Amino acid sequence: MKFSGGKRSSMILLAGILALGVACSKTPDDAQLTSQIQSKLSEDSGLHGKPITVQTSGGVVTLSGTVDNETQREAAARYASAFPGIRQVVNNLQTDPQTTSVPATPDSNPVAQVSQPAPAKPAAKPRPSTPRRQTQPDSREMAANAPAPPVVEKAAAAEQPAPAAQAAPAPPPAPRRVTIASGTSIAIRLVDPIDSEKAQPGQSFRATLDAPLPSDGDAVPSGYDVKGHIEEVKSAGKFAGQSLLVLQLDSISVSGKLYSIDADPYRRQGKNRTTNTAEKVGGGAAVGAILGGILGGGKGAGIGAAAGGGIGGGVQAAGKGQQIQLPSETVLNFTLRSPLTVTLADQGPHSDRQKLDAPQ
């Protein structure tokens, strides 16, 4: 088929237009994208001259290097993502800790304006490059609109008044000197057990004050430590004799000080076994005499009485008299023979030991 000259020119023009459209619609390669992003970063006055490395691979841009602050870091990522064909921006930029968070310019640091005037900056030399066409604020303008640095907040916090100091604890009560009159009954509770069969004269024992002591002022609280000793002790024998126990109080400890006690001794005596022994011996002799008389007349009665008495005495000799045993927690009562004066310097021990009845 043959075309005329006019039709041939039209076909050539149409083919050229189609080729141009295909060329314009082609996506830039990685090298072109890298060059375009670096050029855009150089146009920003805050990012110009910063050590920023741009790498592009398959539409993924990786930014690395160092900038002054977070505002510049975000601006660089925004520039890189604005180009067609960029699918992802990996922002590995780091902020330099040696620089301030906000550039020290008169427009971006109000604190610097108050404390001292910023030095005048020399006029920037014009660059021969083509004037930029900027449609978004650069990193310096963004930093200028950022909030004031946190140093102002710290200064304000330092001006706040310190919290009030806690109230001091109440002082201890003043010492009180009190006197317990003579004739007052003192009830104590034993800590150490006492047994007339094992105890020895002069042996000490421990106890606590069982009930408060009335005085001419404040009562002496219960629970204070008391000490005493065994003044006399006798153990019951096998045939005759009674057990005997005599206790004497020595001192009381009140508010860390010892005070001597002058009180009547506590005296206790076991039951008498002598009468019971005689009855048992006599009974054995009578039974023996009856049996002897039946078996051998008068002489047999005498022999039987002696034998019966021996049997009865032997049985009684095998036993012992009653011992006195005062277990721990036993309550004993003494009576003051002389007044007792003590100084109360605390609230008292307030003993919570279980109270038992005094032995009869």
C-alpha atoms as a printed R data frame, in Angstrom:
    type eleno elety resid chain resno      x       y       z
1   ATOM     1    CA   MET     A     1  0.000   0.000   0.000
2   ATOM     2    CA   LYS     A     2  1.350   3.372  -0.918
3   ATOM     3    CA   PHE     A     3  0.760   6.550   1.146
4   ATOM     4    CA   SER     A     4  0.837  10.016  -0.099
5   ATOM     5    CA   GLY     A     5  3.331  12.481   1.284
6   ATOM     6    CA   GLY     A     6  0.859  14.080   3.702
7   ATOM     7    CA   LYS     A     7 -0.274  10.793   5.163
8   ATOM     8    CA   ARG     A     8  3.306   9.616   5.573
9   ATOM     9    CA   SER     A     9  4.207  12.712   7.586
10  ATOM    10    CA   SER     A    10  1.191  12.195   9.827
11  ATOM    11    CA   MET     A    11  2.166   8.613  10.555
12  ATOM    12    CA   ILE     A    12  5.721   9.599  11.470
13  ATOM    13    CA   LEU     A    13  4.427  12.322  13.791
14  ATOM    14    CA   LEU     A    14  2.035   9.892  15.504
15  ATOM    15    CA   ALA     A    15  4.797   7.337  16.030
16  ATOM    16    CA   GLY     A    16  7.037  10.001  17.566
17  ATOM    17    CA   ILE     A    17  4.278  11.054  19.963
18  ATOM    18    CA   LEU     A    18  3.729   7.458  21.069
19  ATOM    19    CA   ALA     A    19  7.448   6.903  21.635
20  ATOM    20    CA   LEU     A    20  7.674  10.096  23.675
21  ATOM    21    CA   GLY     A    21  4.720   9.017  25.821
22  ATOM    22    CA   VAL     A    22  6.274   5.629  26.497
23  ATOM    23    CA   ALA     A    23  9.553   7.272  27.423
24  ATOM    24    CA   CYS     A    24  7.831   9.715  29.820
25  ATOM    25    CA   SER     A    25  5.807   6.994  31.536
26  ATOM    26    CA   LYS     A    26  8.864   4.833  32.253
27  ATOM    27    CA   THR     A    27  9.698   4.700  35.962
28  ATOM    28    CA   PRO     A    28 13.161   6.143  36.877
29  ATOM    29    CA   ASP     A    29 15.756   3.522  37.782
30  ATOM    30    CA   ASP     A    30 17.468   3.254  41.227
31  ATOM    31    CA   ALA     A    31 20.433   5.396  40.220
32  ATOM    32    CA   GLN     A    32 18.167   8.200  38.994
33  ATOM    33    CA   LEU     A    33 16.088   8.067  42.170
34  ATOM    34    CA   THR     A    34 19.209   8.229  44.325
35  ATOM    35    CA   SER     A    35 20.484  11.270  42.414
36  ATOM    36    CA   GLN     A    36 17.107  13.036  42.633
37  ATOM    37    CA   ILE     A    37 16.815  12.430  46.422
38  ATOM    38    CA   GLN     A    38 20.347  13.680  47.087
39  ATOM    39    CA   SER     A    39 19.645  16.813  45.038
40  ATOM    40    CA   LYS     A    40 16.444  17.424  47.009
41  ATOM    41    CA   LEU     A    41 18.264  17.038  50.345
42  ATOM    42    CA   SER     A    42 20.927  19.532  49.212
43  ATOM    43    CA   GLU     A    43 18.226  22.142  48.519
44  ATOM    44    CA   ASP     A    44 17.190  22.098  52.235
45  ATOM    45    CA   SER     A    45 19.245  24.709  54.122
46  ATOM    46    CA   GLY     A    46 19.229  22.595  57.267
47  ATOM    47    CA   LEU     A    47 20.273  19.356  55.550
48  ATOM    48    CA   HIS     A    48 22.757  20.898  53.118
49  ATOM    49    CA   GLY     A    49 26.259  19.632  53.820
50  ATOM    50    CA   LYS     A    50 25.133  16.936  56.264
51  ATOM    51    CA   PRO     A    51 26.811  13.482  55.926
52  ATOM    52    CA   ILE     A    52 23.716  11.708  54.568
53  ATOM    53    CA   THR     A    53 24.046   8.569  52.445
54  ATOM    54    CA   VAL     A    54 21.180   7.582  50.081
55  ATOM    55    CA   GLN     A    55 20.862   4.028  48.719
56  ATOM    56    CA   THR     A    56 18.012   2.900  46.440
57  ATOM    57    CA   SER     A    57 17.230  -0.686  45.542
58  ATOM    58    CA   GLY     A    58 14.001  -1.796  43.848
59  ATOM    59    CA   GLY     A    59 12.120   1.300  45.009
60  ATOM    60    CA   VAL     A    60 13.299   0.960  48.682
61  ATOM    61    CA   VAL     A    61 15.352   3.958  49.872
62  ATOM    62    CA   THR     A    62 17.747   3.606  52.826
63  ATOM    63    CA   LEU     A    63 18.950   6.804  54.541
64  ATOM    64    CA   SER     A    64 22.011   6.671  56.809
65  ATOM    65    CA   GLY     A    65 24.307   9.230  58.362
66  ATOM    66    CA   THR     A    66 24.046  11.929  61.031
67  ATOM    67    CA   VAL     A    67 21.820  15.006  61.407
68  ATOM    68    CA   ASP     A    68 21.477  17.625  64.116
69  ATOM    69    CA   ASN     A    69 18.034  16.822  65.486
70  ATOM    70    CA   GLU     A    70 14.879  14.765  65.074
71  ATOM    71    CA   THR     A    71 13.237  17.447  62.929
72  ATOM    72    CA   GLN     A    72 15.944  17.133  60.261
73  ATOM    73    CA   ARG     A    73 15.686  13.360  60.432
74  ATOM    74    CA   GLU     A    74 11.941  13.434  59.719
75  ATOM    75    CA   ALA     A    75 12.383  16.028  56.930
76  ATOM    76    CA   ALA     A    76 14.910  13.836  55.102
77  ATOM    77    CA   ALA     A    77 12.542  10.863  55.199
78  ATOM    78    CA   ARG     A    78  9.687  13.029  53.904
79  ATOM    79    CA   TYR     A    79 11.773  14.259  50.962
80  ATOM    80    CA   ALA     A    80 12.766  10.707  50.003
81  ATOM    81    CA   SER     A    81  9.193   9.413  50.026
82  ATOM    82    CA   ALA     A    82  7.893  12.212  47.813
83  ATOM    83    CA   PHE     A    83  9.345  10.817  44.548
84  ATOM    84    CA   PRO     A    84  7.276   8.539  42.280
85  ATOM    85    CA   GLY     A    85  8.450   4.944  42.254
86  ATOM    86    CA   ILE     A    86  9.543   4.946  45.950
87  ATOM    87    CA   ARG     A    87  7.756   2.127  47.778
88  ATOM    88    CA   GLN     A    88  9.444   2.335  51.197
89  ATOM    89    CA   VAL     A    89 11.890   4.568  53.109
90  ATOM    90    CA   VAL     A    90 14.189   2.976  55.733
91  ATOM    91    CA   ASN     A    91 15.321   5.865  57.943
92  ATOM    92    CA   ASN     A    92 18.614   4.944  59.677
93  ATOM    93    CA   LEU     A    93 19.664   8.540  60.287
94  ATOM    94    CA   GLN     A    94 21.111   9.249  63.754
95  ATOM    95    CA   THR     A    95 21.003  12.514  65.705
96  ATOM    96    CA   ASP     A    96 24.341  13.896  66.901
97  ATOM    97    CA   PRO     A    97 24.335  13.968  70.759
98  ATOM    98    CA   GLN     A    98 26.964  16.727  70.779
99  ATOM    99    CA   THR     A    99 24.588  19.187  69.161
100 ATOM   100    CA   THR     A   100 21.536  20.779  70.728
101 ATOM   101    CA   SER     A   101 18.074  19.461  70.011
102 ATOM   102    CA   VAL     A   102 17.158  22.771  68.346
103 ATOM   103    CA   PRO     A   103 19.497  24.751  66.020
104 ATOM   104    CA   ALA     A   104 20.951  27.780  67.755
105 ATOM   105    CA   THR     A   105 19.378  30.419  65.516
106 ATOM   106    CA   PRO     A   106 17.575  33.596  66.632
107 ATOM   107    CA   ASP     A   107 14.253  32.267  65.281
108 ATOM   108    CA   SER     A   108 14.293  28.761  66.764
109 ATOM   109    CA   ASN     A   109 15.590  29.120  70.367
110 ATOM   110    CA   PRO     A   110 13.631  31.600  72.498
111 ATOM   111    CA   VAL     A   111 15.710  30.707  75.559
112 ATOM   112    CA   ALA     A   112 18.886  31.800  73.815
113 ATOM   113    CA   GLN     A   113 17.224  35.138  72.974
114 ATOM   114    CA   VAL     A   114 16.544  35.820  76.648
115 ATOM   115    CA   SER     A   115 19.852  34.634  78.123
116 ATOM   116    CA   GLN     A   116 22.282  36.105  75.536
117 ATOM   117    CA   PRO     A   117 22.036  37.459  71.990
118 ATOM   118    CA   ALA     A   118 23.032  35.072  69.233
119 ATOM   119    CA   PRO     A   119 26.042  36.110  67.141
120 ATOM   120    CA   ALA     A   120 25.243  37.567  63.760
121 ATOM   121    CA   LYS     A   121 25.561  35.099  60.910
122 ATOM   122    CA   PRO     A   122 27.493  36.122  57.820
123 ATOM   123    CA   ALA     A   123 25.503  36.461  54.671
124 ATOM   124    CA   ALA     A   124 25.314  33.194  52.773
125 ATOM   125    CA   LYS     A   125 27.089  33.209  49.448
126 ATOM   126    CA   PRO     A   126 24.774  32.623  46.512
127 ATOM   127    CA   ARG     A   127 25.164  29.222  44.934
128 ATOM   128    CA   PRO     A   128 25.346  28.913  41.197
129 ATOM   129    CA   SER     A   129 22.782  26.157  41.228
130 ATOM   130    CA   THR     A   130 19.307  26.677  39.884
131 ATOM   131    CA   PRO     A   131 16.943  28.361  42.377
132 ATOM   132    CA   ARG     A   132 14.924  25.778  44.188
133 ATOM   133    CA   ARG     A   133 11.223  25.443  43.910
134 ATOM   134    CA   GLN     A   134 10.137  24.578  47.445
135 ATOM   135    CA   THR     A   135  6.532  23.770  48.181
136 ATOM   136    CA   GLN     A   136  7.038  22.509  51.781
137 ATOM   137    CA   PRO     A   137  8.809  24.147  54.775
138 ATOM   138    CA   ASP     A   138 12.430  23.049  55.149
139 ATOM   139    CA   SER     A   139 13.970  21.584  58.307
140 ATOM   140    CA   ARG     A   140 15.004  24.987  59.708
141 ATOM   141    CA   GLU     A   141 11.478  26.355  59.486
142 ATOM   142    CA   MET     A   142 10.117  23.187  61.073
143 ATOM   143    CA   ALA     A   143 12.629  23.488  63.913
144 ATOM   144    CA   ALA     A   144 11.690  27.129  64.439
145 ATOM   145    CA   ASN     A   145  8.048  26.129  64.959
146 ATOM   146    CA   ALA     A   146  8.969  23.331  67.399
147 ATOM   147    CA   PRO     A   147  8.130  23.784  71.133
148 ATOM   148    CA   ALA     A   148 10.671  25.288  73.518
149 ATOM   149    CA   PRO     A   149 13.408  22.936  74.777
150 ATOM   150    CA   PRO     A   150 12.779  21.063  78.060
151 ATOM   151    CA   VAL     A   151 15.310  23.206  79.934
152 ATOM   152    CA   VAL     A   152 12.577  25.790  80.476
153 ATOM   153    CA   GLU     A   153 10.349  23.125  82.087
154 ATOM   154    CA   LYS     A   154 13.201  22.025  84.380
155 ATOM   155    CA   ALA     A   155 13.788  25.605  85.473
156 ATOM   156    CA   ALA     A   156 10.091  26.004  86.240
157 ATOM   157    CA   ALA     A   157 10.086  22.778  88.199
158 ATOM   158    CA   ALA     A   158 13.073  23.953  90.222
159 ATOM   159    CA   GLU     A   159 11.141  27.069  91.285
160 ATOM   160    CA   GLN     A   160  8.359  25.012  92.886
161 ATOM   161    CA   PRO     A   161  8.473  25.016  96.713
162 ATOM   162    CA   ALA     A   162  9.822  21.924  98.432
163 ATOM   163    CA   PRO     A   163  7.247  19.712 100.206
164 ATOM   164    CA   ALA     A   164  6.785  20.350 103.886
165 ATOM   165    CA   ALA     A   165  8.815  18.170 106.250
166 ATOM   166    CA   GLN     A   166  6.997  15.431 108.110
167 ATOM   167    CA   ALA     A   167  5.950  16.156 111.647
168 ATOM   168    CA   ALA     A   168  8.372  14.977 114.306
169 ATOM   169    CA   PRO     A   169  7.209  12.062 116.494
170 ATOM   170    CA   ALA     A   170  5.783  12.876 119.886
171 ATOM   171    CA   PRO     A   171  8.388  12.912 122.696
172 ATOM   172    CA   PRO     A   172  8.294  10.127 125.304
173 ATOM   173    CA   PRO     A   173  6.390  10.850 128.550
174 ATOM   174    CA   ALA     A   174  8.287  12.595 131.322
175 ATOM   175    CA   PRO     A   175  9.571  10.328 134.153
176 ATOM   176    CA   ARG     A   176  7.170  10.030 137.145
177 ATOM   177    CA   ARG     A   177  8.327   9.125 140.629
178 ATOM   178    CA   VAL     A   178  5.719   7.088 142.533
179 ATOM   179    CA   THR     A   179  5.619   5.336 145.902
180 ATOM   180    CA   ILE     A   180  3.799   2.092 146.797
181 ATOM   181    CA   ALA     A   181  2.775   2.083 150.456
182 ATOM   182    CA   SER     A   182  3.754  -0.610 152.932
183 ATOM   183    CA   GLY     A   183  1.146  -3.294 153.426
184 ATOM   184    CA   THR     A   184  0.378  -3.388 149.687
185 ATOM   185    CA   SER     A   185 -0.043  -6.890 148.287
186 ATOM   186    CA   ILE     A   186  2.310  -7.834 145.435
187 ATOM   187    CA   ALA     A   187  1.127 -10.621 143.113
188 ATOM   188    CA   ILE     A   188  3.839 -12.277 140.999
189 ATOM   189    CA   ARG     A   189  3.792 -15.101 138.464
190 ATOM   190    CA   LEU     A   190  6.656 -17.558 138.436
191 ATOM   191    CA   VAL     A   191  8.814 -18.002 135.377
192 ATOM   192    CA   ASP     A   192 11.011 -20.716 136.924
193 ATOM   193    CA   PRO     A   193  9.339 -23.788 138.547
194 ATOM   194    CA   ILE     A   194 10.216 -24.618 142.185
195 ATOM   195    CA   ASP     A   195 10.242 -28.148 143.731
196 ATOM   196    CA   SER     A   196 10.983 -28.715 147.441
197 ATOM   197    CA   GLU     A   197 12.667 -32.026 146.629
198 ATOM   198    CA   LYS     A   198 15.197 -30.435 144.245
199 ATOM   199    CA   ALA     A   199 15.500 -26.809 145.397
200 ATOM   200    CA   GLN     A   200 18.440 -25.541 147.470
201 ATOM   201    CA   PRO     A   201 18.606 -22.633 149.977
202 ATOM   202    CA   GLY     A   202 19.846 -19.438 148.320
203 ATOM   203    CA   GLN     A   203 18.721 -20.561 144.859
204 ATOM   204    CA   SER     A   204 17.261 -17.632 142.844
205 ATOM   205    CA   PHE     A   205 14.076 -17.645 140.786
206 ATOM   206    CA   ARG     A   206 12.496 -15.352 138.186
207 ATOM   207    CA   ALA     A   207  8.950 -13.991 138.026
208 ATOM   208    CA   THR     A   208  6.889 -11.100 136.608
209 ATOM   209    CA   LEU     A   209  4.535  -8.625 138.228
210 ATOM   210    CA   ASP     A   210  1.073 -10.143 137.763
211 ATOM   211    CA   ALA     A   211 -1.140  -7.146 138.651
212 ATOM   212    CA   PRO     A   212 -0.623  -3.333 138.683
213 ATOM   213    CA   LEU     A   213  0.577  -1.822 141.959
214 ATOM   214    CA   PRO     A   214 -1.438   1.150 143.290
215 ATOM   215    CA   SER     A   215  0.645   4.156 144.350
216 ATOM   216    CA   ASP     A   216  0.358   7.792 145.319
217 ATOM   217    CA   GLY     A   217  0.426   8.695 141.609
218 ATOM   218    CA   ASP     A   218  0.239   6.533 138.507
219 ATOM   219    CA   ALA     A   219 -0.130   2.800 139.093
220 ATOM   220    CA   VAL     A   220  2.910   0.640 138.335
221 ATOM   221    CA   PRO     A   221  1.852  -1.478 135.317
222 ATOM   222    CA   SER     A   222  2.014  -5.265 135.383
223 ATOM   223    CA   GLY     A   223  4.600  -7.249 133.443
224 ATOM   224    CA   TYR     A   224  7.816  -5.901 134.985
225 ATOM   225    CA   ASP     A   225 10.516  -8.477 135.858
226 ATOM   226    CA   VAL     A   226 10.837  -9.598 139.491
227 ATOM   227    CA   LYS     A   227 13.623 -11.641 141.122
228 ATOM   228    CA   GLY     A   228 13.713 -13.580 144.393
229 ATOM   229    CA   HIS     A   229 15.491 -16.428 146.199
230 ATOM   230    CA   ILE     A   230 14.721 -19.549 148.242
231 ATOM   231    CA   GLU     A   231 15.317 -18.669 151.883
232 ATOM   232    CA   GLU     A   232 14.566 -22.117 153.372
233 ATOM   233    CA   VAL     A   233 13.602 -25.517 151.953
234 ATOM   234    CA   LYS     A   234 13.009 -28.974 153.487
235 ATOM   235    CA   SER     A   235 12.125 -32.158 151.682
236 ATOM   236    CA   ALA     A   236  9.642 -34.578 153.276
237 ATOM   237    CA   GLY     A   237 11.212 -37.748 154.773
238 ATOM   238    CA   LYS     A   238 10.099 -41.347 154.413
239 ATOM   239    CA   PHE     A   239  8.661 -41.918 157.899
240 ATOM   240    CA   ALA     A   240  8.167 -38.517 159.466
241 ATOM   241    CA   GLY     A   241  8.677 -34.829 158.674
242 ATOM   242    CA   GLN     A   242  6.996 -32.245 156.503
243 ATOM   243    CA   SER     A   243  8.197 -30.469 153.370
244 ATOM   244    CA   LEU     A   244  8.808 -26.733 153.836
245 ATOM   245    CA   LEU     A   245  9.390 -23.884 151.356
246 ATOM   246    CA   VAL     A   246 10.122 -20.239 152.231
247 ATOM   247    CA   LEU     A   247 10.530 -17.704 149.388
248 ATOM   248    CA   GLN     A   248 11.737 -14.099 149.559
249 ATOM   249    CA   LEU     A   249 11.504 -11.302 146.965
250 ATOM   250    CA   ASP     A   250 14.698  -9.354 146.193
251 ATOM   251    CA   SER     A   251 14.118  -6.756 143.448
252 ATOM   252    CA   ILE     A   252 11.897  -5.461 140.641
253 ATOM   253    CA   SER     A   253 13.116  -3.957 137.344
254 ATOM   254    CA   VAL     A   254 11.140  -0.837 136.340
255 ATOM   255    CA   SER     A   255 12.047   1.193 133.235
256 ATOM   256    CA   GLY     A   256 15.493  -0.398 133.099
257 ATOM   257    CA   LYS     A   257 16.395   0.188 136.792
258 ATOM   258    CA   LEU     A   258 16.484  -2.284 139.706
259 ATOM   259    CA   TYR     A   259 14.685  -1.482 142.960
260 ATOM   260    CA   SER     A   260 15.029  -3.545 146.176
261 ATOM   261    CA   ILE     A   261 11.858  -5.043 147.665
262 ATOM   262    CA   ASP     A   262 11.288  -5.445 151.423
263 ATOM   263    CA   ALA     A   263  8.330  -7.836 151.747
264 ATOM   264    CA   ASP     A   264  7.147 -10.573 154.080
265 ATOM   265    CA   PRO     A   265  8.371 -14.011 152.940
266 ATOM   266    CA   TYR     A   266  6.082 -16.508 151.264
267 ATOM   267    CA   ARG     A   267  5.879 -19.633 153.440
268 ATOM   268    CA   ARG     A   268  4.317 -22.979 152.520
269 ATOM   269    CA   GLN     A   269  4.406 -26.324 154.341
270 ATOM   270    CA   GLY     A   270  3.421 -29.798 153.116
271 ATOM   271    CA   LYS     A   271  0.949 -32.102 154.879
272 ATOM   272    CA   ASN     A   272  2.080 -34.022 157.974
273 ATOM   273    CA   ARG     A   273  2.450 -37.800 157.320
274 ATOM   274    CA   THR     A   274  3.465 -38.813 160.949
275 ATOM   275    CA   THR     A   275 -0.067 -39.501 162.235
276 ATOM   276    CA   ASN     A   276 -0.937 -41.525 159.171
277 ATOM   277    CA   THR     A   277  2.245 -43.572 159.610
278 ATOM   278    CA   ALA     A   278  1.442 -44.393 163.283
279 ATOM   279    CA   GLU     A   279 -2.047 -45.492 162.385
280 ATOM   280    CA   LYS     A   280 -0.723 -47.854 159.734
281 ATOM   281    CA   VAL     A   281  1.914 -49.328 162.076
282 ATOM   282    CA   GLY     A   282 -0.609 -49.787 164.942
283 ATOM   283    CA   GLY     A   283 -3.103 -51.431 162.649
284 ATOM   284    CA   GLY     A   284 -0.528 -53.945 161.504
285 ATOM   285    CA   ALA     A   285  0.375 -54.856 165.104
286 ATOM   286    CA   ALA     A   286 -3.283 -55.449 166.081
287 ATOM   287    CA   VAL     A   287 -3.855 -57.741 163.147
288 ATOM   288    CA   GLY     A   288 -0.720 -59.693 164.047
289 ATOM   289    CA   ALA     A   289 -1.770 -60.123 167.689
290 ATOM   290    CA   ILE     A   290 -5.151 -61.494 166.710
291 ATOM   291    CA   LEU     A   291 -3.624 -64.007 164.350
292 ATOM   292    CA   GLY     A   292 -1.010 -65.030 166.957
293 ATOM   293    CA   GLY     A   293 -3.608 -65.589 169.658
294 ATOM   294    CA   ILE     A   294 -5.640 -67.799 167.427
295 ATOM   295    CA   LEU     A   295 -2.671 -69.869 166.417
296 ATOM   296    CA   GLY     A   296 -0.619 -70.093 169.628
297 ATOM   297    CA   GLY     A   297 -2.267 -68.459 172.615
298 ATOM   298    CA   GLY     A   298 -0.664 -65.580 174.542
299 ATOM   299    CA   LYS     A   299  2.867 -66.221 173.356
300 ATOM   300    CA   GLY     A   300  1.601 -66.452 169.805
301 ATOM   301    CA   ALA     A   301 -0.241 -63.186 170.217
302 ATOM   302    CA   GLY     A   302  2.981 -61.387 171.243
303 ATOM   303    CA   ILE     A   303  4.901 -62.832 168.340
304 ATOM   304    CA   GLY     A   304  2.073 -61.981 165.933
305 ATOM   305    CA   ALA     A   305  1.894 -58.398 167.227
306 ATOM   306    CA   ALA     A   306  5.613 -57.869 166.646
307 ATOM   307    CA   ALA     A   307  5.412 -59.383 163.191
308 ATOM   308    CA   GLY     A   308  2.360 -57.328 162.283
309 ATOM   309    CA   GLY     A   309  4.022 -54.142 163.455
310 ATOM   310    CA   GLY     A   310  7.080 -54.907 161.388
311 ATOM   311    CA   ILE     A   311  4.993 -55.485 158.319
312 ATOM   312    CA   GLY     A   312  3.152 -52.191 158.801
313 ATOM   313    CA   GLY     A   313  6.363 -50.227 159.357
314 ATOM   314    CA   GLY     A   314  7.944 -51.731 156.292
315 ATOM   315    CA   VAL     A   315  5.054 -50.769 154.115
316 ATOM   316    CA   GLN     A   316  5.109 -47.165 155.355
317 ATOM   317    CA   ALA     A   317  8.862 -46.856 155.086
318 ATOM   318    CA   ALA     A   318  8.625 -47.531 151.368
319 ATOM   319    CA   GLY     A   319  6.756 -44.225 150.743
320 ATOM   320    CA   LYS     A   320  7.669 -40.528 151.084
321 ATOM   321    CA   GLY     A   321  5.950 -37.466 152.486
322 ATOM   322    CA   GLN     A   322  4.221 -34.861 150.314
323 ATOM   323    CA   GLN     A   323  6.546 -32.524 148.366
324 ATOM   324    CA   ILE     A   324  5.809 -28.867 147.460
325 ATOM   325    CA   GLN     A   325  5.782 -28.213 143.740
326 ATOM   326    CA   LEU     A   326  5.202 -24.747 142.263
327 ATOM   327    CA   PRO     A   327  5.123 -24.967 138.434
328 ATOM   328    CA   SER     A   328  5.836 -22.055 136.090
329 ATOM   329    CA   GLU     A   329  2.965 -19.528 135.799
330 ATOM   330    CA   THR     A   330  1.987 -20.089 139.450
331 ATOM   331    CA   VAL     A   331  0.740 -16.866 141.074
332 ATOM   332    CA   LEU     A   332  2.141 -16.045 144.552
333 ATOM   333    CA   ASN     A   333  1.254 -13.150 146.851
334 ATOM   334    CA   PHE     A   334  3.652 -11.150 149.052
335 ATOM   335    CA   THR     A   335  3.046  -8.146 151.326
336 ATOM   336    CA   LEU     A   336  5.300  -5.076 151.464
337 ATOM   337    CA   ARG     A   337  6.908  -4.420 154.831
338 ATOM   338    CA   SER     A   338  8.370  -1.061 153.711
339 ATOM   339    CA   PRO     A   339  7.269   1.510 151.084
340 ATOM   340    CA   LEU     A   340  8.623   0.988 147.574
341 ATOM   341    CA   THR     A   341  9.537   4.069 145.470
342 ATOM   342    CA   VAL     A   342 10.199   3.685 141.712
343 ATOM   343    CA   THR     A   343 10.519   5.995 138.675
344 ATOM   344    CA   LEU     A   344  8.233   5.326 135.705
345 ATOM   345    CA   ALA     A   345  9.908   6.420 132.457
346 ATOM   346    CA   ASP     A   346  7.849   4.413 129.929
347 ATOM   347    CA   GLN     A   347  4.364   3.051 129.325
348 ATOM   348    CA   GLY     A   348  5.156  -0.308 130.902
349 ATOM   349    CA   PRO     A   349  5.661  -3.752 129.344
350 ATOM   350    CA   HIS     A   350  1.927  -4.626 129.293
351 ATOM   351    CA   SER     A   351  2.535  -8.344 129.783
352 ATOM   352    CA   ASP     A   352  0.092 -10.637 127.997
353 ATOM   353    CA   ARG     A   353  1.018 -13.863 129.806
354 ATOM   354    CA   GLN     A   354 -1.948 -16.030 130.740
355 ATOM   355    CA   LYS     A   355 -2.990 -15.519 134.336
356 ATOM   356    CA   LEU     A   356 -3.487 -18.554 136.612
357 ATOM   357    CA   ASP     A   357 -5.022 -18.816 140.076
358 ATOM   358    CA   ALA     A   358 -2.634 -18.818 143.021
359 ATOM   359    CA   PRO     A   359 -2.176 -22.268 144.599
360 ATOM   360    CA   GLN     A   360 -3.984 -22.883 147.869
